Amino acid sequence: MIIVTKPEATEDQIQHIIERIEEWGFKTDVSRGEQRTVIGVIGDEGSIREKPIAAIAGVESVTPVLKPYKLVAREFRGGTNSVVKIGDVKIGGPEIVLMSGPCSVESKEQITSIAQEIKKAGARVLRGGAFKPRTSPYAFQGLGVEGLKLLAEAREATGLPVITEIMDTKHLEVIEQYADCLQVGARNMQNFSLLKEVGRSKLPVMLKRGMSATIKDLLMSAEYILSEGNFNVLLCERGIRTFETYTRNTLDLNAVPVLKAETHLPVVVDPTHGIGLREHVASMALAAVAAGADAIMTEVHNSPELAKSDGEQALLPHEYMDLVARVRKVAAAVNRAL
Ligand code: PEP
Ligand code: MN
């Protein structure tokens, strides 16, 4: 349910609306615009509808959200964009944010030197997996807590905030100690107990689209996180499975404008997993920026042939530099900056 206040509503009236809604046992999410304030009401839609909200002074309109997803719906924040912070880096504002790093954290030397290289190139967030979801149980599973510590050391050395994947609710506490943002991977997009748990975290969450999930499925999964109180959610398009086998996945750039229209949440594109072929990652990064992405996540490795995961799709640092220079130009063409 969305309440829009009258342009002439006073601050006291707005406060009174919020207090009344909360007295009725619902939560509120307030977005202040130039003219009007939009108050999103969080709770069971059915019982909210029975309350005489329109009778409160200062209320202009009361509108139910008719979509199956409510809190993530664009209307819920009066058509404005949410800005989500990873450390001090803002995603969803006028600037496009570059997030980068290796698929997996492998050693102190590896993660720190890659972090320094990507920072020099213009990246603002460091990625790196410590708990890795691998198709084979015999493949490298990540360094676990040791990997988290190395990420924190790389943050110390560069000032870049850190995003890393959470695969299991039992790791939330330790990841919260070391990281600045949680990543829920494609394979866990519909792990509803994990979604609820990260919904109770203080850290922002980047939710990656499942490989056979529809856009609506992605939004419904995000709704789980917001419904637990965590509104700091980024949605990430990372490619879906189609009949095409030339590329690792099919990067569904259709999702970018559709998500921007459907939700207030920032949209990240991961062209690396989307296409899976190093030589084509840059082209898809450019296309993602043109399509309206708020952030681009790419994998970079200083020695891809020795990488313990995803070496074939990782860019070398000099290739990443080149990508950033080209992204800057496309960003300018769509009135964004890096
Ligand atoms: C990753 O980011 O390294 C990863 C495993 O991504 P996804 O969940 O999209 O496959
Ligand atoms: Mn990877």
PDB file of N, CA, C and O in Angstrom, residues 28-82:
ATOM      1  N   THR A  28       6.629   1.400   8.172  1.00  0.00           N
ATOM      2  CA  THR A  28       6.568   2.390   7.095  1.00  0.00           C
ATOM      3  C   THR A  28       7.936   2.587   6.459  1.00  0.00           C
ATOM      4  O   THR A  28       8.961   2.369   7.095  1.00  0.00           O
ATOM      5  N   ASP A  29       7.895   3.013   5.202  1.00  0.00           N
ATOM      6  CA  ASP A  29       9.128   3.361   4.490  1.00  0.00           C
ATOM      7  C   ASP A  29       8.842   4.708   3.822  1.00  0.00           C
ATOM      8  O   ASP A  29       7.930   4.812   3.008  1.00  0.00           O
ATOM      9  N   VAL A  30       9.577   5.725   4.227  1.00  0.00           N
ATOM     10  CA  VAL A  30       9.227   7.089   3.808  1.00  0.00           C
ATOM     11  C   VAL A  30      10.187   7.595   2.740  1.00  0.00           C
ATOM     12  O   VAL A  30      11.398   7.563   2.930  1.00  0.00           O
ATOM     13  N   SER A  31       9.652   8.041   1.585  1.00  0.00           N
ATOM     14  CA  SER A  31      10.491   8.671   0.544  1.00  0.00           C
ATOM     15  C   SER A  31       9.994  10.093   0.358  1.00  0.00           C
ATOM     16  O   SER A  31       8.821  10.314   0.055  1.00  0.00           O
ATOM     17  N   ARG A  32      10.897  11.026   0.564  1.00  0.00           N
ATOM     18  CA  ARG A  32      10.487  12.430   0.447  1.00  0.00           C
ATOM     19  C   ARG A  32      10.830  12.986  -0.914  1.00  0.00           C
ATOM     20  O   ARG A  32      11.980  12.966  -1.331  1.00  0.00           O
ATOM     21  N   GLY A  33       9.829  13.473  -1.630  1.00  0.00           N
ATOM     22  CA  GLY A  33      10.063  14.123  -2.922  1.00  0.00           C
ATOM     23  C   GLY A  33       9.999  15.626  -2.727  1.00  0.00           C
ATOM     24  O   GLY A  33       9.822  16.105  -1.605  1.00  0.00           O
ATOM     25  N   GLU A  34      10.139  16.365  -3.837  1.00  0.00           N
ATOM     26  CA  GLU A  34      10.105  17.839  -3.734  1.00  0.00           C
ATOM     27  C   GLU A  34       8.733  18.328  -3.305  1.00  0.00           C
ATOM     28  O   GLU A  34       8.602  19.212  -2.471  1.00  0.00           O
ATOM     29  N   GLN A  35       7.701  17.726  -3.900  1.00  0.00           N
ATOM     30  CA  GLN A  35       6.329  18.179  -3.676  1.00  0.00           C
ATOM     31  C   GLN A  35       5.602  17.345  -2.629  1.00  0.00           C
ATOM     32  O   GLN A  35       4.885  17.859  -1.794  1.00  0.00           O
ATOM     33  N   ARG A  36       5.790  16.031  -2.772  1.00  0.00           N
ATOM     34  CA  ARG A  36       4.992  15.121  -1.952  1.00  0.00           C
ATOM     35  C   ARG A  36       5.881  14.102  -1.254  1.00  0.00           C
ATOM     36  O   ARG A  36       6.970  13.816  -1.717  1.00  0.00           O
ATOM     37  N   THR A  37       5.338  13.542  -0.172  1.00  0.00           N
ATOM     38  CA  THR A  37       6.040  12.452   0.502  1.00  0.00           C
ATOM     39  C   THR A  37       5.279  11.160   0.196  1.00  0.00           C
ATOM     40  O   THR A  37       4.034  11.160   0.187  1.00  0.00           O
ATOM     41  N   VAL A  38       6.029  10.123  -0.110  1.00  0.00           N
ATOM     42  CA  VAL A  38       5.395   8.823  -0.371  1.00  0.00           C
ATOM     43  C   VAL A  38       5.695   7.923   0.823  1.00  0.00           C
ATOM     44  O   VAL A  38       6.856   7.753   1.200  1.00  0.00           O
ATOM     45  N   ILE A  39       4.630   7.387   1.429  1.00  0.00           N
ATOM     46  CA  ILE A  39       4.819   6.496   2.581  1.00  0.00           C
ATOM     47  C   ILE A  39       4.399   5.089   2.151  1.00  0.00           C
ATOM     48  O   ILE A  39       3.227   4.846   1.848  1.00  0.00           O
ATOM     49  N   GLY A  40       5.370   4.209   2.085  1.00  0.00           N
ATOM     50  CA  GLY A  40       5.065   2.815   1.773  1.00  0.00           C
ATOM     51  C   GLY A  40       4.671   2.126   3.064  1.00  0.00           C
ATOM     52  O   GLY A  40       5.323   2.300   4.093  1.00  0.00           O
ATOM     53  N   VAL A  41       3.581   1.361   3.026  1.00  0.00           N
ATOM     54  CA  VAL A  41       3.133   0.663   4.232  1.00  0.00           C
ATOM     55  C   VAL A  41       3.483  -0.815   4.083  1.00  0.00           C
ATOM     56  O   VAL A  41       3.132  -1.453   3.085  1.00  0.00           O
ATOM     57  N   ILE A  42       4.188  -1.326   5.081  1.00  0.00           N
ATOM     58  CA  ILE A  42       4.669  -2.708   5.017  1.00  0.00           C
ATOM     59  C   ILE A  42       3.854  -3.562   5.984  1.00  0.00           C
ATOM     60  O   ILE A  42       3.775  -3.274   7.173  1.00  0.00           O
ATOM     61  N   GLY A  43       3.252  -4.601   5.442  1.00  0.00           N
ATOM     62  CA  GLY A  43       2.445  -5.493   6.281  1.00  0.00           C
ATOM     63  C   GLY A  43       1.439  -6.204   5.397  1.00  0.00           C
ATOM     64  O   GLY A  43       1.500  -6.097   4.178  1.00  0.00           O
ATOM     65  N   ASP A  44       0.523  -6.918   6.008  1.00  0.00           N
ATOM     66  CA  ASP A  44      -0.455  -7.674   5.245  1.00  0.00           C
ATOM     67  C   ASP A  44      -1.416  -6.726   4.504  1.00  0.00           C
ATOM     68  O   ASP A  44      -2.144  -5.956   5.131  1.00  0.00           O
ATOM     69  N   GLU A  45      -1.362  -6.784   3.164  1.00  0.00           N
ATOM     70  CA  GLU A  45      -2.154  -5.853   2.330  1.00  0.00           C
ATOM     71  C   GLU A  45      -3.638  -5.887   2.707  1.00  0.00           C
ATOM     72  O   GLU A  45      -4.291  -4.858   2.794  1.00  0.00           O
ATOM     73  N   GLY A  46      -4.146  -7.107   2.950  1.00  0.00           N
ATOM     74  CA  GLY A  46      -5.574  -7.266   3.255  1.00  0.00           C
ATOM     75  C   GLY A  46      -5.972  -6.443   4.464  1.00  0.00           C
ATOM     76  O   GLY A  46      -6.955  -5.679   4.425  1.00  0.00           O
ATOM     77  N   SER A  47      -5.209  -6.554   5.560  1.00  0.00           N
ATOM     78  CA  SER A  47      -5.622  -5.824   6.762  1.00  0.00           C
ATOM     79  C   SER A  47      -5.307  -4.336   6.659  1.00  0.00           C
ATOM     80  O   SER A  47      -5.997  -3.520   7.267  1.00  0.00           O
ATOM     81  N   ILE A  48      -4.309  -3.955   5.856  1.00  0.00           N
ATOM     82  CA  ILE A  48      -4.040  -2.520   5.679  1.00  0.00           C
ATOM     83  C   ILE A  48      -5.245  -1.868   4.988  1.00  0.00           C
ATOM     84  O   ILE A  48      -5.679  -0.783   5.341  1.00  0.00           O
ATOM     85  N   ARG A  49      -5.778  -2.601   4.007  1.00  0.00           N
ATOM     86  CA  ARG A  49      -6.894  -2.036   3.232  1.00  0.00           C
ATOM     87  C   ARG A  49      -8.123  -1.714   4.075  1.00  0.00           C
ATOM     88  O   ARG A  49      -8.937  -0.891   3.717  1.00  0.00           O
ATOM     89  N   GLU A  50      -8.260  -2.416   5.216  1.00  0.00           N
ATOM     90  CA  GLU A  50      -9.442  -2.176   6.061  1.00  0.00           C
ATOM     91  C   GLU A  50      -9.320  -0.896   6.888  1.00  0.00           C
ATOM     92  O   GLU A  50     -10.272  -0.441   7.487  1.00  0.00           O
ATOM     93  N   LYS A  51      -8.138  -0.296   6.935  1.00  0.00           N
ATOM     94  CA  LYS A  51      -7.942   0.893   7.778  1.00  0.00           C
ATOM     95  C   LYS A  51      -8.348   2.174   7.028  1.00  0.00           C
ATOM     96  O   LYS A  51      -8.095   2.299   5.833  1.00  0.00           O
ATOM     97  N   PRO A  52      -8.954   3.125   7.780  1.00  0.00           N
ATOM     98  CA  PRO A  52      -9.443   4.352   7.128  1.00  0.00           C
ATOM     99  C   PRO A  52      -8.329   5.381   6.899  1.00  0.00           C
ATOM    100  O   PRO A  52      -8.381   6.511   7.389  1.00  0.00           O
ATOM    101  N   ILE A  53      -7.304   4.961   6.122  1.00  0.00           N
ATOM    102  CA  ILE A  53      -6.115   5.815   5.955  1.00  0.00           C
ATOM    103  C   ILE A  53      -6.477   7.140   5.269  1.00  0.00           C
ATOM    104  O   ILE A  53      -5.962   8.206   5.622  1.00  0.00           O
ATOM    105  N   ALA A  54      -7.400   7.062   4.303  1.00  0.00           N
ATOM    106  CA  ALA A  54      -7.743   8.274   3.541  1.00  0.00           C
ATOM    107  C   ALA A  54      -8.334   9.360   4.433  1.00  0.00           C
ATOM    108  O   ALA A  54      -8.370  10.537   4.056  1.00  0.00           O
ATOM    109  N   ALA A  55      -8.799   8.960   5.641  1.00  0.00           N
ATOM    110  CA  ALA A  55      -9.416   9.946   6.544  1.00  0.00           C
ATOM    111  C   ALA A  55      -8.380  10.752   7.339  1.00  0.00           C
ATOM    112  O   ALA A  55      -8.722  11.699   8.037  1.00  0.00           O
ATOM    113  N   ILE A  56      -7.113  10.386   7.253  1.00  0.00           N
ATOM    114  CA  ILE A  56      -6.102  11.105   8.051  1.00  0.00           C
ATOM    115  C   ILE A  56      -5.727  12.405   7.327  1.00  0.00           C
ATOM    116  O   ILE A  56      -5.517  12.406   6.101  1.00  0.00           O
ATOM    117  N   ALA A  57      -5.616  13.484   8.078  1.00  0.00           N
ATOM    118  CA  ALA A  57      -5.309  14.793   7.470  1.00  0.00           C
ATOM    119  C   ALA A  57      -3.961  14.753   6.764  1.00  0.00           C
ATOM    120  O   ALA A  57      -3.000  14.163   7.271  1.00  0.00           O
ATOM    121  N   GLY A  58      -3.929  15.349   5.587  1.00  0.00           N
ATOM    122  CA  GLY A  58      -2.667  15.433   4.839  1.00  0.00           C
ATOM    123  C   GLY A  58      -2.521  14.333   3.791  1.00  0.00           C
ATOM    124  O   GLY A  58      -1.626  14.387   2.945  1.00  0.00           O
ATOM    125  N   VAL A  59      -3.413  13.318   3.842  1.00  0.00           N
ATOM    126  CA  VAL A  59      -3.308  12.208   2.867  1.00  0.00           C
ATOM    127  C   VAL A  59      -3.995  12.613   1.569  1.00  0.00           C
ATOM    128  O   VAL A  59      -5.136  13.058   1.571  1.00  0.00           O
ATOM    129  N   GLU A  60      -3.284  12.471   0.464  1.00  0.00           N
ATOM    130  CA  GLU A  60      -3.907  12.767  -0.836  1.00  0.00           C
ATOM    131  C   GLU A  60      -4.475  11.504  -1.467  1.00  0.00           C
ATOM    132  O   GLU A  60      -5.587  11.491  -1.962  1.00  0.00           O
ATOM    133  N   SER A  61      -3.673  10.420  -1.466  1.00  0.00           N
ATOM    134  CA  SER A  61      -4.191   9.190  -2.076  1.00  0.00           C
ATOM    135  C   SER A  61      -3.635   7.956  -1.380  1.00  0.00           C
ATOM    136  O   SER A  61      -2.562   7.990  -0.772  1.00  0.00           O
ATOM    137  N   VAL A  62      -4.392   6.898  -1.476  1.00  0.00           N
ATOM    138  CA  VAL A  62      -3.994   5.602  -0.903  1.00  0.00           C
ATOM    139  C   VAL A  62      -4.164   4.574  -2.011  1.00  0.00           C
ATOM    140  O   VAL A  62      -5.258   4.405  -2.541  1.00  0.00           O
ATOM    141  N   THR A  63      -3.054   3.938  -2.406  1.00  0.00           N
ATOM    142  CA  THR A  63      -3.126   3.034  -3.561  1.00  0.00           C
ATOM    143  C   THR A  63      -2.540   1.678  -3.214  1.00  0.00           C
ATOM    144  O   THR A  63      -1.400   1.602  -2.744  1.00  0.00           O
ATOM    145  N   PRO A  64      -3.298   0.611  -3.449  1.00  0.00           N
ATOM    146  CA  PRO A  64      -2.701  -0.709  -3.212  1.00  0.00           C
ATOM    147  C   PRO A  64      -1.686  -1.033  -4.310  1.00  0.00           C
ATOM    148  O   PRO A  64      -1.822  -0.558  -5.437  1.00  0.00           O
ATOM    149  N   VAL A  65      -0.664  -1.801  -3.977  1.00  0.00           N
ATOM    150  CA  VAL A  65       0.252  -2.280  -5.025  1.00  0.00           C
ATOM    151  C   VAL A  65      -0.346  -3.586  -5.527  1.00  0.00           C
ATOM    152  O   VAL A  65      -0.493  -4.538  -4.772  1.00  0.00           O
ATOM    153  N   LEU A  66      -0.690  -3.611  -6.803  1.00  0.00           N
ATOM    154  CA  LEU A  66      -1.427  -4.770  -7.312  1.00  0.00           C
ATOM    155  C   LEU A  66      -0.501  -5.890  -7.798  1.00  0.00           C
ATOM    156  O   LEU A  66      -0.938  -6.988  -8.057  1.00  0.00           O
ATOM    157  N   LYS A  67       0.787  -5.588  -7.871  1.00  0.00           N
ATOM    158  CA  LYS A  67       1.732  -6.605  -8.347  1.00  0.00           C
ATOM    159  C   LYS A  67       1.946  -7.660  -7.251  1.00  0.00           C
ATOM    160  O   LYS A  67       1.734  -7.379  -6.073  1.00  0.00           O
ATOM    161  N   PRO A  68       2.434  -8.846  -7.639  1.00  0.00           N
ATOM    162  CA  PRO A  68       2.705  -9.865  -6.611  1.00  0.00           C
ATOM    163  C   PRO A  68       3.872  -9.457  -5.711  1.00  0.00           C
ATOM    164  O   PRO A  68       3.966  -9.871  -4.569  1.00  0.00           O
ATOM    165  N   TYR A  69       4.784  -8.649  -6.241  1.00  0.00           N
ATOM    166  CA  TYR A  69       5.852  -8.113  -5.398  1.00  0.00           C
ATOM    167  C   TYR A  69       5.430  -6.706  -5.024  1.00  0.00           C
ATOM    168  O   TYR A  69       4.887  -5.958  -5.841  1.00  0.00           O
ATOM    169  N   LYS A  70       5.588  -6.376  -3.755  1.00  0.00           N
ATOM    170  CA  LYS A  70       5.075  -5.094  -3.238  1.00  0.00           C
ATOM    171  C   LYS A  70       6.226  -4.145  -2.909  1.00  0.00           C
ATOM    172  O   LYS A  70       6.299  -3.039  -3.408  1.00  0.00           O
ATOM    173  N   LEU A  71       7.114  -4.600  -2.002  1.00  0.00           N
ATOM    174  CA  LEU A  71       8.159  -3.708  -1.481  1.00  0.00           C
ATOM    175  C   LEU A  71       9.201  -3.389  -2.534  1.00  0.00           C
ATOM    176  O   LEU A  71       9.837  -2.340  -2.477  1.00  0.00           O
ATOM    177  N   VAL A  72       9.409  -4.291  -3.482  1.00  0.00           N
ATOM    178  CA  VAL A  72      10.402  -4.017  -4.527  1.00  0.00           C
ATOM    179  C   VAL A  72       9.782  -3.249  -5.696  1.00  0.00           C
ATOM    180  O   VAL A  72      10.509  -2.761  -6.560  1.00  0.00           O
ATOM    181  N   ALA A  73       8.455  -3.154  -5.726  1.00  0.00           N
ATOM    182  CA  ALA A  73       7.792  -2.490  -6.867  1.00  0.00           C
ATOM    183  C   ALA A  73       8.224  -1.025  -6.933  1.00  0.00           C
ATOM    184  O   ALA A  73       8.420  -0.372  -5.902  1.00  0.00           O
ATOM    185  N   ARG A  74       8.390  -0.538  -8.125  1.00  0.00           N
ATOM    186  CA  ARG A  74       8.842   0.847  -8.307  1.00  0.00           C
ATOM    187  C   ARG A  74       7.906   1.840  -7.608  1.00  0.00           C
ATOM    188  O   ARG A  74       8.347   2.811  -7.001  1.00  0.00           O
ATOM    189  N   GLU A  75       6.590   1.569  -7.662  1.00  0.00           N
ATOM    190  CA  GLU A  75       5.612   2.469  -7.040  1.00  0.00           C
ATOM    191  C   GLU A  75       5.861   2.632  -5.544  1.00  0.00           C
ATOM    192  O   GLU A  75       5.507   3.649  -4.960  1.00  0.00           O
ATOM    193  N   PHE A  76       6.390   1.574  -4.915  1.00  0.00           N
ATOM    194  CA  PHE A  76       6.518   1.604  -3.454  1.00  0.00           C
ATOM    195  C   PHE A  76       7.345   2.793  -2.983  1.00  0.00           C
ATOM    196  O   PHE A  76       7.138   3.303  -1.889  1.00  0.00           O
ATOM    197  N   ARG A  77       8.276   3.230  -3.840  1.00  0.00           N
ATOM    198  CA  ARG A  77       9.063   4.417  -3.459  1.00  0.00           C
ATOM    199  C   ARG A  77       8.719   5.594  -4.358  1.00  0.00           C
ATOM    200  O   ARG A  77       9.564   6.434  -4.669  1.00  0.00           O
ATOM    201  N   GLY A  78       7.449   5.625  -4.772  1.00  0.00           N
ATOM    202  CA  GLY A  78       6.946   6.782  -5.510  1.00  0.00           C
ATOM    203  C   GLY A  78       7.672   7.028  -6.822  1.00  0.00           C
ATOM    204  O   GLY A  78       7.749   8.172  -7.279  1.00  0.00           O
ATOM    205  N   GLY A  79       8.201   5.963  -7.429  1.00  0.00           N
ATOM    206  CA  GLY A  79       8.855   6.117  -8.731  1.00  0.00           C
ATOM    207  C   GLY A  79      10.289   6.605  -8.643  1.00  0.00           C
ATOM    208  O   GLY A  79      10.914   6.874  -9.661  1.00  0.00           O
ATOM    209  N   THR A  80      10.832   6.685  -7.416  1.00  0.00           N
ATOM    210  CA  THR A  80      12.230   7.142  -7.306  1.00  0.00           C
ATOM    211  C   THR A  80      13.174   5.926  -7.274  1.00  0.00           C
ATOM    212  O   THR A  80      12.746   4.801  -7.015  1.00  0.00           O
ATOM    213  N   ASN A  81      14.458   6.181  -7.527  1.00  0.00           N
ATOM    214  CA  ASN A  81      15.454   5.103  -7.485  1.00  0.00           C
ATOM    215  C   ASN A  81      16.024   4.980  -6.082  1.00  0.00           C
ATOM    216  O   ASN A  81      16.368   5.986  -5.469  1.00  0.00           O
ATOM    217  N   SER A  82      16.163   3.756  -5.610  1.00  0.00           N
ATOM    218  CA  SER A  82      16.858   3.554  -4.334  1.00  0.00           C
ATOM    219  C   SER A  82      18.353   3.579  -4.572  1.00  0.00           C
ATOM    220  O   SER A  82      18.830   3.083  -5.586  1.00  0.00           O
TER     221      SER A  82
END
